[in-house]
CSV table of C-alpha atoms in Angstrom, one decimal:
chain,number,residue,atom,x,y,z
A,702,UNK,CA,-1.8,9.5,52.3
A,703,UNK,CA,-2.3,6.1,50.2
A,704,UNK,CA,-4.7,5.3,47.3
A,705,UNK,CA,-6.5,3.1,49.9
A,706,UNK,CA,-7.6,6.2,51.9
A,707,UNK,CA,-8.6,7.8,48.8
A,708,UNK,CA,-10.8,4.5,47.5
A,709,UNK,CA,-13.4,4.9,50.0
A,710,UNK,CA,-16.3,7.9,50.6
A,711,UNK,CA,-14.5,10.5,52.8
A,712,UNK,CA,-17.9,12.5,52.9
A,713,UNK,CA,-20.8,12.4,50.7
A,714,UNK,CA,-21.2,14.7,48.0
A,715,UNK,CA,-23.8,17.0,48.7
A,716,UNK,CA,-26.8,16.5,46.6
A,717,UNK,CA,-28.2,19.0,44.4
A,718,UNK,CA,-31.5,19.7,43.1
A,719,UNK,CA,-33.9,16.3,43.3
A,720,UNK,CA,-35.1,16.9,39.5
A,721,UNK,CA,-31.4,17.8,38.2
A,722,UNK,CA,-30.4,15.4,35.6
A,723,UNK,CA,-26.4,14.4,35.0
A,724,UNK,CA,-24.5,14.7,32.0
A,725,UNK,CA,-21.2,13.3,30.9
A,726,UNK,CA,-18.7,15.9,30.4
A,727,UNK,CA,-17.2,16.0,26.6
A,728,UNK,CA,-15.3,18.9,27.8
A,729,UNK,CA,-16.5,21.3,24.3
A,730,UNK,CA,-15.7,24.4,26.2
A,731,UNK,CA,-19.7,25.0,27.0
A,732,UNK,CA,-19.8,23.0,29.9
A,733,UNK,CA,-19.7,25.3,32.8
A,734,UNK,CA,-21.6,27.0,35.5
A,735,UNK,CA,-24.4,29.2,34.0
A,736,UNK,CA,-24.3,28.0,30.3
A,737,UNK,CA,-27.6,27.3,28.9
A,738,UNK,CA,-28.7,24.0,28.1
A,739,UNK,CA,-31.4,22.1,25.7
A,740,UNK,CA,-32.6,18.8,27.4
A,741,UNK,CA,-34.4,17.7,24.6
A,742,UNK,CA,-31.2,17.1,22.8
A,743,UNK,CA,-28.8,17.5,25.5
A,744,UNK,CA,-26.4,19.8,24.4
A,745,UNK,CA,-25.1,23.0,25.9
A,746,UNK,CA,-25.4,26.5,24.5
A,747,UNK,CA,-24.4,29.9,25.5
A,748,UNK,CA,-24.4,31.3,28.7
A,749,UNK,CA,-27.4,33.2,30.0
A,750,UNK,CA,-26.9,33.6,33.7
A,751,UNK,CA,-24.9,35.4,36.0
A,752,UNK,CA,-24.1,34.0,39.6
A,753,UNK,CA,-21.4,32.8,42.4
A,754,UNK,CA,-19.7,29.6,42.1
A,755,UNK,CA,-20.2,27.9,45.6
A,756,UNK,CA,-17.9,24.9,46.5
A,757,UNK,CA,-19.5,22.0,47.8
A,758,UNK,CA,-16.8,19.9,49.0
A,759,UNK,CA,-16.6,16.3,49.5
A,760,UNK,CA,-14.1,13.7,47.9
A,761,UNK,CA,-14.8,10.2,46.9
A,762,UNK,CA,-12.8,7.6,45.1
A,763,UNK,CA,-13.4,4.4,43.1
A,764,UNK,CA,-11.1,1.6,41.8
A,765,UNK,CA,-12.7,-0.8,39.1
A,766,UNK,CA,-12.2,-3.4,36.8
A,767,UNK,CA,-13.7,-3.0,33.5
A,768,UNK,CA,-13.0,-6.2,31.4
A,769,UNK,CA,-15.0,-6.9,28.3
A,770,UNK,CA,-17.3,-4.1,28.0
A,771,UNK,CA,-18.6,-2.0,25.2
A,772,UNK,CA,-18.4,1.7,24.7
A,773,UNK,CA,-22.1,2.6,25.2
A,774,UNK,CA,-21.6,0.4,28.6
A,775,UNK,CA,-19.0,2.6,29.4
A,776,UNK,CA,-20.7,5.7,29.1
A,777,UNK,CA,-23.4,4.7,31.0
A,778,UNK,CA,-21.3,3.2,34.0
A,779,UNK,CA,-19.5,6.6,34.4
A,780,UNK,CA,-22.3,9.1,34.2
A,781,UNK,CA,-24.3,8.2,37.2
A,782,UNK,CA,-27.2,9.2,36.0
A,783,UNK,CA,-28.3,8.4,32.2
A,784,UNK,CA,-31.8,9.9,30.9
A,785,UNK,CA,-33.0,8.0,27.8
A,786,UNK,CA,-29.3,8.1,26.2
A,787,UNK,CA,-29.5,12.1,25.9
A,788,UNK,CA,-26.6,12.5,28.3
A,789,UNK,CA,-24.2,12.6,25.3
A,790,UNK,CA,-23.5,15.9,23.5
A,791,UNK,CA,-24.7,15.6,19.9
A,792,UNK,CA,-21.9,17.1,18.5
A,793,UNK,CA,-18.4,17.9,19.6
A,794,UNK,CA,-16.5,16.4,21.9
A,795,UNK,CA,-14.6,14.2,19.5
A,796,UNK,CA,-11.2,13.5,21.5
A,797,UNK,CA,-13.6,12.2,24.3
A,798,UNK,CA,-15.7,9.8,22.0
A,799,UNK,CA,-12.7,8.5,20.6
A,800,UNK,CA,-11.6,7.7,24.1
A,801,UNK,CA,-14.4,5.7,25.0
A,802,UNK,CA,-13.6,3.5,21.9
A,803,UNK,CA,-9.9,3.3,22.9
A,804,UNK,CA,-10.7,2.0,26.6
A,805,UNK,CA,-13.1,-0.6,25.4
A,806,UNK,CA,-13.7,-3.5,22.9
A,807,UNK,CA,-14.6,-3.2,19.4
A,808,UNK,CA,-15.4,-5.1,16.5
A,809,UNK,CA,-11.8,-6.3,16.0
A,810,UNK,CA,-10.3,-5.9,19.5
A,811,UNK,CA,-10.8,-7.3,22.9
A,812,UNK,CA,-10.1,-5.3,25.8
A,813,UNK,CA,-9.7,-5.2,29.4
A,814,UNK,CA,-9.6,-1.7,31.5
A,815,UNK,CA,-8.7,-0.7,34.7
A,816,UNK,CA,-10.4,2.6,35.9
A,817,UNK,CA,-9.2,4.7,38.6
A,818,UNK,CA,-11.7,7.7,39.3
A,819,UNK,CA,-11.3,10.3,42.2
A,820,UNK,CA,-13.8,13.4,42.4
A,821,UNK,CA,-12.7,15.9,44.5
A,822,UNK,CA,-16.1,17.8,44.8
A,823,UNK,CA,-18.3,20.0,43.2
A,824,UNK,CA,-19.5,23.7,42.4
A,825,UNK,CA,-23.0,25.2,42.5
A,826,UNK,CA,-24.1,27.8,40.8
A,827,UNK,CA,-25.7,30.3,43.3
A,828,UNK,CA,-27.3,33.9,43.4
A,829,UNK,CA,-28.4,33.8,39.7
A,830,UNK,CA,-29.3,36.4,37.6
A,831,UNK,CA,-30.4,36.7,33.9
A,832,UNK,CA,-27.4,38.3,32.2
A,833,UNK,CA,-28.1,42.0,31.0
A,834,UNK,CA,-27.7,40.9,27.2
A,835,UNK,CA,-30.6,38.3,27.5
A,836,UNK,CA,-32.6,40.4,29.5
A,837,UNK,CA,-32.6,43.2,26.6
A,838,UNK,CA,-33.4,40.1,23.9
A,839,UNK,CA,-36.4,39.2,26.1
A,840,UNK,CA,-37.9,42.7,25.4
A,841,UNK,CA,-36.8,43.0,21.9
A,842,UNK,CA,-36.5,39.5,20.4
A,843,UNK,CA,-38.0,37.2,22.5
A,844,UNK,CA,-38.5,34.3,20.5
A,845,UNK,CA,-34.7,34.4,19.6
A,846,UNK,CA,-34.0,33.3,23.5
A,847,UNK,CA,-35.1,29.7,23.5
A,848,UNK,CA,-32.8,28.8,20.8
A,849,UNK,CA,-29.8,30.7,22.6
A,850,UNK,CA,-30.3,29.8,26.5
A,851,UNK,CA,-32.6,26.6,25.9
A,852,UNK,CA,-35.1,25.4,28.7
A,853,UNK,CA,-32.3,24.5,31.5
A,854,UNK,CA,-28.8,25.6,32.6
A,855,UNK,CA,-25.5,24.2,33.9
A,856,UNK,CA,-25.9,24.7,38.0
A,857,UNK,CA,-23.5,22.0,39.2
A,858,UNK,CA,-20.2,20.4,37.9
A,859,UNK,CA,-17.9,17.9,39.5
A,860,UNK,CA,-14.2,18.0,39.6
A,861,UNK,CA,-11.9,15.1,39.4
A,862,UNK,CA,-9.8,12.6,37.6
A,863,UNK,CA,-10.3,9.6,35.6
A,864,UNK,CA,-7.5,7.3,34.2
A,865,UNK,CA,-8.0,4.3,32.0
A,866,UNK,CA,-5.1,1.7,31.7
A,867,UNK,CA,-6.3,-0.6,29.0
A,868,UNK,CA,-5.1,-3.8,27.6
A,869,UNK,CA,-6.0,-4.7,24.1
A,870,UNK,CA,-5.6,-7.6,21.9
A,871,UNK,CA,-6.0,-6.2,18.3
A,872,UNK,CA,-6.6,-8.9,15.3
A,873,UNK,CA,-6.3,-8.5,11.7
A,874,UNK,CA,-10.0,-9.0,11.0
A,875,UNK,CA,-13.4,-9.3,12.7
A,876,UNK,CA,-13.3,-13.3,12.1
A,877,UNK,CA,-10.2,-13.8,13.9
A,878,UNK,CA,-11.5,-11.7,16.8
A,879,UNK,CA,-14.7,-13.9,17.3
A,880,UNK,CA,-12.8,-17.0,17.0
A,881,UNK,CA,-10.4,-15.7,19.7
A,882,UNK,CA,-14.1,-14.4,21.6
A,883,UNK,CA,-15.2,-18.2,21.0
A,884,UNK,CA,-12.0,-20.5,21.8
A,885,UNK,CA,-10.8,-18.1,24.6
A,886,UNK,CA,-12.8,-17.5,27.9
A,887,UNK,CA,-9.9,-15.2,29.6
A,888,UNK,CA,-11.6,-11.8,29.9
A,889,UNK,CA,-8.8,-10.4,32.0
A,890,UNK,CA,-5.7,-9.3,29.5
A,891,UNK,CA,-3.4,-7.9,32.4
A,892,UNK,CA,-0.6,-10.5,32.2
A,893,UNK,CA,2.0,-11.1,34.7
A,894,UNK,CA,5.7,-11.7,34.0
A,895,UNK,CA,5.2,-15.6,34.9
A,896,UNK,CA,2.5,-15.8,32.6
A,897,UNK,CA,2.4,-19.2,30.3
A,898,UNK,CA,0.5,-19.3,27.0
A,899,UNK,CA,-1.5,-22.3,26.6
A,900,UNK,CA,-1.4,-23.8,22.7
A,901,UNK,CA,-5.2,-22.6,22.5
A,902,UNK,CA,-4.1,-19.2,23.4
A,903,UNK,CA,-1.0,-18.9,21.0
A,904,UNK,CA,-3.3,-20.3,18.2
A,905,UNK,CA,-5.9,-18.0,19.0
A,906,UNK,CA,-3.6,-14.5,19.5
A,907,UNK,CA,-1.1,-15.9,16.6
A,908,UNK,CA,-1.5,-12.9,14.2
A,909,UNK,CA,-3.0,-10.1,16.9
A,910,UNK,CA,-0.9,-7.2,18.6
A,911,UNK,CA,-1.0,-6.5,22.3
A,912,UNK,CA,-1.0,-3.3,23.7
A,913,UNK,CA,-1.0,-1.2,26.8
A,914,UNK,CA,-2.4,2.3,26.9
A,915,UNK,CA,-3.5,5.0,29.3
A,916,UNK,CA,-6.3,7.4,28.8
A,917,UNK,CA,-7.2,10.0,30.8
A,918,UNK,CA,-9.9,12.4,31.8
A,919,UNK,CA,-7.8,14.9,34.1
A,920,UNK,CA,-5.0,13.4,36.5
A,921,UNK,CA,-1.9,13.7,34.3
A,922,UNK,CA,0.6,14.5,36.9
A,923,UNK,CA,3.9,14.9,35.7
A,924,UNK,CA,5.1,11.8,37.1
A,925,UNK,CA,2.3,10.0,34.7
A,926,UNK,CA,3.1,12.2,31.8
A,927,UNK,CA,6.9,11.2,32.3
A,928,UNK,CA,5.7,7.1,32.2
A,929,UNK,CA,3.2,7.5,29.4
A,930,UNK,CA,5.6,10.0,27.2
A,931,UNK,CA,6.0,7.2,24.5
A,932,UNK,CA,2.2,6.6,24.2
A,933,UNK,CA,0.8,3.3,23.5
A,934,UNK,CA,3.3,0.3,24.2
A,935,UNK,CA,2.7,-2.4,21.5
A,936,UNK,CA,3.8,-5.7,21.6
A,937,UNK,CA,3.8,-9.1,19.3
A,938,UNK,CA,2.0,-11.8,21.2
A,939,UNK,CA,5.2,-14.1,21.4
A,940,UNK,CA,6.9,-11.4,23.3
A,941,UNK,CA,4.7,-9.7,25.8
A,942,UNK,CA,7.4,-8.9,28.4
A,943,UNK,CA,7.9,-5.0,27.4
A,944,UNK,CA,4.3,-4.4,27.7
A,945,UNK,CA,4.2,-6.5,31.2
A,946,UNK,CA,7.0,-4.4,32.2
A,947,UNK,CA,5.0,-1.2,31.5
A,948,UNK,CA,1.9,-2.2,33.0
A,949,UNK,CA,3.6,-3.2,36.2
A,950,UNK,CA,5.5,0.5,36.3
A,951,UNK,CA,2.3,2.3,35.6
A,952,UNK,CA,0.3,0.3,38.6
A,953,UNK,CA,3.5,0.6,41.1
A,954,UNK,CA,2.9,4.5,40.3
A,955,UNK,CA,-0.8,4.5,40.4
A,956,UNK,CA,-2.1,2.3,43.1
A,957,UNK,CA,-1.6,1.7,46.9
A,958,UNK,CA,1.9,2.6,47.9
A,959,UNK,CA,2.7,4.7,44.7
A,960,UNK,CA,2.7,8.3,44.9
A,961,UNK,CA,0.3,9.2,42.5
A,962,UNK,CA,-2.4,10.4,45.2
A,963,UNK,CA,0.3,12.6,46.4
A,964,UNK,CA,1.2,14.3,43.6
A,965,UNK,CA,-2.6,15.0,42.4
A,966,UNK,CA,-3.1,18.6,42.5
A,967,UNK,CA,-6.0,20.6,41.5
A,968,UNK,CA,-4.4,21.9,38.4
A,969,UNK,CA,-4.7,18.1,37.3
A,970,UNK,CA,-8.5,17.9,37.7
A,971,UNK,CA,-11.3,18.1,35.0
A,972,UNK,CA,-15.0,18.4,35.0
A,973,UNK,CA,-16.1,15.3,34.9
A,974,UNK,CA,-19.9,15.6,34.8
A,975,UNK,CA,-22.1,18.2,35.5
A,976,UNK,CA,-25.9,18.8,36.5
A,977,UNK,CA,-28.5,20.9,34.8
A,978,UNK,CA,-31.8,22.5,36.0
A,979,UNK,CA,-34.7,23.8,34.5
A,980,UNK,CA,-34.9,27.7,34.3
A,981,UNK,CA,-38.5,27.0,35.6
A,982,UNK,CA,-37.4,24.7,38.7
A,983,UNK,CA,-35.0,27.6,39.3
A,984,UNK,CA,-37.8,30.3,39.2
A,985,UNK,CA,-36.2,31.9,36.1
A,986,UNK,CA,-39.7,32.4,34.5
A,987,UNK,CA,-38.9,35.0,31.8
A,988,UNK,CA,-36.2,32.3,30.7
A,989,UNK,CA,-38.7,29.4,31.1
A,990,UNK,CA,-41.4,30.6,29.2
A,991,UNK,CA,-39.6,32.2,26.5
A,992,UNK,CA,-40.8,30.1,23.6
A,993,UNK,CA,-40.7,26.9,22.0
A,994,UNK,CA,-37.9,24.8,21.1
A,995,UNK,CA,-36.1,26.4,18.1
A,996,UNK,CA,-33.6,23.5,17.7
A,997,UNK,CA,-34.9,20.6,15.5
A,998,UNK,CA,-34.6,16.8,16.9
A,999,UNK,CA,-33.5,16.3,13.6
A,1000,UNK,CA,-30.1,16.6,15.0
A,1001,UNK,CA,-29.9,13.5,17.1
A,1002,UNK,CA,-30.6,11.3,14.0
A,1003,UNK,CA,-27.7,13.1,12.1
A,1004,UNK,CA,-25.4,12.9,15.0
A,1005,UNK,CA,-26.2,9.3,15.6
A,1006,UNK,CA,-25.4,8.3,11.8
A,1007,UNK,CA,-22.3,10.7,12.1
A,1008,UNK,CA,-20.7,8.4,15.3
A,1009,UNK,CA,-21.5,5.5,13.6
A,1010,UNK,CA,-19.1,6.2,11.0
A,1011,UNK,CA,-16.5,7.7,13.4
A,1012,UNK,CA,-16.5,4.9,15.4
A,1013,UNK,CA,-15.5,2.5,12.5
A,1014,UNK,CA,-12.8,5.0,11.4
A,1015,UNK,CA,-11.5,5.3,15.0
A,1016,UNK,CA,-11.5,1.6,15.2
A,1017,UNK,CA,-9.6,1.0,12.2
A,1018,UNK,CA,-7.0,4.1,13.0
A,1019,UNK,CA,-6.1,2.0,16.2
A,1020,UNK,CA,-5.8,-1.3,14.5
A,1021,UNK,CA,-3.7,-0.4,11.7
A,1022,UNK,CA,-1.6,1.7,14.4
A,1023,UNK,CA,-0.8,-1.5,16.3
A,1024,UNK,CA,-0.1,-3.6,13.5
A,1025,UNK,CA,2.4,-0.8,12.0
A,1026,UNK,CA,3.8,-0.5,15.3
A,1027,UNK,CA,5.4,-4.3,15.3
A,1028,UNK,CA,5.9,-5.0,11.8
A,1029,UNK,CA,9.2,-5.4,10.7
A,1030,UNK,CA,8.3,-5.9,6.8
A,1031,UNK,CA,9.2,-2.7,4.8
A,1032,UNK,CA,6.6,-3.4,2.3
A,1033,UNK,CA,3.9,-4.1,4.8
A,1034,UNK,CA,4.7,-1.1,6.7
A,1035,UNK,CA,4.3,1.1,3.4
A,1036,UNK,CA,0.9,-0.5,3.0
A,1037,UNK,CA,-0.2,0.3,6.2
A,1038,UNK,CA,0.9,3.6,6.1
A,1039,UNK,CA,-1.2,4.2,2.8
A,1040,UNK,CA,-4.2,2.9,4.6
A,1041,UNK,CA,-3.7,4.5,8.1
A,1042,UNK,CA,-3.4,8.2,6.1
A,1043,UNK,CA,-6.4,7.4,4.4
A,1044,UNK,CA,-8.2,6.7,7.5
A,1045,UNK,CA,-6.8,9.9,9.2
A,1046,UNK,CA,-8.0,11.6,6.2
A,1047,UNK,CA,-11.4,10.3,6.8
A,1048,UNK,CA,-11.4,11.0,10.5
A,1049,UNK,CA,-10.6,14.9,10.1
A,1050,UNK,CA,-13.4,15.1,7.5
A,1051,UNK,CA,-15.7,13.5,9.8
A,1052,UNK,CA,-14.9,15.7,12.7
A,1053,UNK,CA,-15.0,18.5,10.9
A,1054,UNK,CA,-18.2,18.0,10.3
A,1055,UNK,CA,-19.2,17.4,13.8
A,1056,UNK,CA,-17.7,20.7,14.6
A,1057,UNK,CA,-19.6,22.3,11.9
A,1058,UNK,CA,-22.8,20.7,12.9
A,1059,UNK,CA,-21.9,22.0,16.5
A,1060,UNK,CA,-22.8,25.5,15.7
A,1061,UNK,CA,-26.5,24.5,14.5
A,1062,UNK,CA,-26.2,25.7,11.3
A,1063,UNK,CA,-29.4,24.1,10.3
A,1064,UNK,CA,-30.4,20.7,9.8
A,1065,UNK,CA,-30.2,20.8,5.7
A,1066,UNK,CA,-26.6,22.4,5.8
A,1067,UNK,CA,-25.5,19.9,8.7
A,1068,UNK,CA,-26.8,16.9,6.9
A,1069,UNK,CA,-25.2,18.0,3.7
A,1070,UNK,CA,-21.7,18.5,5.6
A,1071,UNK,CA,-22.3,15.0,7.4
A,1072,UNK,CA,-23.1,13.2,4.0
A,1073,UNK,CA,-20.2,14.6,2.3
A,1074,UNK,CA,-17.9,13.5,5.2
A,1075,UNK,CA,-19.3,10.0,4.9
A,1076,UNK,CA,-19.3,9.7,1.7
A,1077,UNK,CA,-15.0,9.7,2.2
A,1078,UNK,CA,-15.1,6.3,4.0
A,1079,UNK,CA,-14.4,3.1,2.2
């Protein structure tokens, strides 16, 4: 089977409830069928329903060029449905959030991404009943149920794979990046071996670093793992050949005529997105009317503040790593290593704050932890 066969709709995915909202999976280990969900915040809670998994079938694929787009656009593009920006889990999913920065442009880097998506199909959650421990809680401490179960549950998950092959130009600072954006109109950063650089391009990218990287939401077959085992390919802009060759090898495997589609098996698939349904629409009135939201919307503002600093640190780590990879000056490498270590420490502190807040310890405790982590960022 060739990729071209996959990149058409083989049969339409069956739609579920008309009132369902679609969310982008962040792989927080809570995104599974029957999981409670609070739509006010867009956050999975604990499992409150028992039921049966029912495969819906259907396959579809898509190949898209995502040149020169930012991370928010990327998220909105691949979700399929966005509800006022709450399709993102407020805390947790750090690896996924850092990935969205890696495949898109940022304050110091231009980017072009080729996105390959395959959806095998979806599972619905049927024959649903309230879990016995939640039923007991409804009888003894009903005020606690909303905080544990939310107002909805995950009733459909979509399995598949999504691969990004991304070319980037990293600049030493924002001024040089902005100068490149002004001078160079080329937005497609995948170059052929016959690419001839103009003097304007050479001047604009003189101190930049060119990279090719692969990021995946599922789909990491053994051969793709072999091809990408050395991680991101870094090149000086006066010698792009190693990066061009690397991209050629990737596309020879991934695109039409390659073996990727034949190698793709169920064990390589992840949850790409999921849909939630309210307890009221599902007829679980015991859960639907269990009480008022017990989770403060202040978490939304705290999450946004945390994510802004995480983005800054992720971007800097990527840029510093790119320049270190091509540097041949021992003193420069030592300086870059020092700065990288500081940024890595900041990344860990911010990530731990997000993980702590994901336990919903209370907004005051959450805010204190976040502010302590932010204080480490220079």
